[in-house]
Amino acid sequence: MSEEKNEKFEKDTAGTLNGPDGKSSKTPSKGSANKRIFGIFFTAILLLSGTLFSTQPVQSLLHVNDASNERTIDLEGFAWDITKNPVITVLIIPNPDLPGWRNDYVEDVKQAFKDWTICTAIFTAEHGYTYLNKIRFDIHVAEANDTANGNYNITVKWVARIDSRGAAGGTVVLSNPNGEITKVSITIPITVDKNGQIITLADDDVRNIMADEIGHSLGLGHSNYPEDADYGFYDIPSKVICHSSLDLIGLATVYEYLGQGWFQPPAKSTVSLQGTGITYHYMRNGM
Ligand SMILES: [Zn+2]
């Protein structure tokens, strides 16, 4: 591993069990149920195998449109069916046994969900796509270390550290053959290893990492723009990165079916702001 790579932290990787190609394709994947893993490195560590799948050219998966400098975001080809499941339930599972644990982390995660909701409201007030406000989270906090996840749609849990290469978050998204997301599991670490230095995540880091992971949990992939909240790499520490108009156009495309009233999964594709009349901007400054 190069020193250079260690300076950036993968929030996760854009790999998939069903095919490593994270690039654009116009047809949504049909057929068998899907398990999309954003954070393969991290999964290896969870299994305590000690093996890193580190040979995958992660960076190349993240840059979908190198020919132009256009800022883009990937859509994964699945969405929650809000017509059937009008509130997305979230269970946050604290883990106070972990060294360096702070109860504030729970608040950071809650705030990250609120950030999405608030930025969605700002975006729809400015630009329309008001069906996006139908996406609502119902957030619960479990008893410490409670692993009975029940029927929550999204769970969030912590581990001490994901791996020495510094993956900073992992999300597993399950979807059915109709392109409906059925379950999401998000994992975030307490510490990362930055060039051999163990750094404990600050509150802003947790919010930023969660911003990206929640994006995955809604059907978004990564942005190709390094300053975007949904970019696949993250500098630790950073101040809070606001969601951009690009992130919200991505979300608006994933949930376009809400405007017609019946479920239809988005195409697995890459979207930009081109043709929307909307410039790239952050939904607010200094959240
Ligand atoms: Zn990510």
CSV table of C-alpha atoms in Angstrom, one decimal, residues 71-80 116 119-120 123-124 127-129 131-132 135 181 214-224 228 230 243-258 264-274 276 278-281 283:
chain,number,residue,atom,x,y,z
A,71,ARG,CA,-19.8,16.3,-11.5
A,72,THR,CA,-21.9,13.1,-11.3
A,73,ILE,CA,-23.4,10.7,-8.8
A,74,ASP,CA,-24.1,7.0,-9.4
A,75,LEU,CA,-27.5,5.4,-8.8
A,76,GLU,CA,-27.4,1.8,-7.7
A,77,GLY,CA,-30.6,0.7,-9.4
A,78,PHE,CA,-32.8,0.2,-6.3
A,79,ALA,CA,-35.0,2.2,-4.0
A,80,TRP,CA,-37.2,1.8,-1.0
A,116,TRP,CA,-30.6,14.5,4.9
A,119,CYS,CA,-31.3,19.3,3.1
A,120,THR,CA,-34.1,17.6,1.2
A,123,PHE,CA,-33.7,21.5,-2.0
A,124,THR,CA,-37.4,20.9,-2.7
A,127,HIS,CA,-36.1,23.5,-6.9
A,128,GLY,CA,-39.3,21.4,-6.7
A,129,TYR,CA,-39.2,17.6,-6.7
A,131,TYR,CA,-42.2,14.1,-3.6
A,132,LEU,CA,-38.8,13.8,-2.0
A,135,ILE,CA,-39.0,10.1,2.5
A,181,ILE,CA,-34.4,-2.2,-0.9
A,214,ILE,CA,-27.2,7.0,4.5
A,215,GLY,CA,-27.0,8.0,0.8
A,216,HIS,CA,-26.2,4.3,0.1
A,217,SER,CA,-29.0,3.2,2.3
A,218,LEU,CA,-31.4,5.2,0.0
A,219,GLY,CA,-30.0,3.9,-3.2
A,220,LEU,CA,-27.3,6.3,-4.1
A,221,GLY,CA,-23.7,5.4,-5.1
A,222,HIS,CA,-20.8,7.7,-5.0
A,223,SER,CA,-20.2,11.1,-6.5
A,224,ASN,CA,-17.1,11.7,-8.6
A,228,ASP,CA,-19.1,16.1,-2.3
A,230,ASP,CA,-21.2,11.4,-1.3
A,243,HIS,CA,-25.3,17.7,0.9
A,244,SER,CA,-25.2,19.2,-2.5
A,245,SER,CA,-27.7,19.9,-5.2
A,246,LEU,CA,-26.1,16.9,-7.1
A,247,ASP,CA,-26.8,14.6,-4.2
A,248,LEU,CA,-30.4,15.7,-4.1
A,249,ILE,CA,-30.9,15.4,-7.9
A,250,GLY,CA,-29.5,11.9,-7.5
A,251,LEU,CA,-32.1,11.2,-4.8
A,252,ALA,CA,-34.8,12.8,-6.9
A,253,THR,CA,-34.0,10.5,-9.8
A,254,VAL,CA,-34.0,7.4,-7.5
A,255,TYR,CA,-37.4,8.3,-6.1
A,256,GLU,CA,-38.9,9.8,-9.3
A,257,TYR,CA,-41.6,7.1,-9.1
A,258,LEU,CA,-43.1,8.9,-6.1
A,264,GLN,CA,-40.6,1.6,-10.1
A,265,PRO,CA,-36.9,1.2,-9.4
A,266,PRO,CA,-34.4,3.6,-10.9
A,267,ALA,CA,-32.1,2.6,-13.7
A,268,LYS,CA,-28.6,1.8,-12.5
A,269,SER,CA,-27.1,4.8,-14.0
A,270,THR,CA,-25.0,8.0,-13.5
A,271,VAL,CA,-26.7,11.3,-13.2
A,272,SER,CA,-25.5,14.9,-13.4
A,273,LEU,CA,-27.1,18.3,-13.0
A,274,GLN,CA,-27.0,18.8,-16.8
A,276,THR,CA,-31.9,20.5,-14.7
A,278,ILE,CA,-29.7,23.7,-11.2
A,279,THR,CA,-26.1,24.6,-10.4
A,280,TYR,CA,-23.9,22.6,-8.1
A,281,HIS,CA,-24.3,24.1,-4.7
A,283,MET,CA,-27.9,23.0,0.5
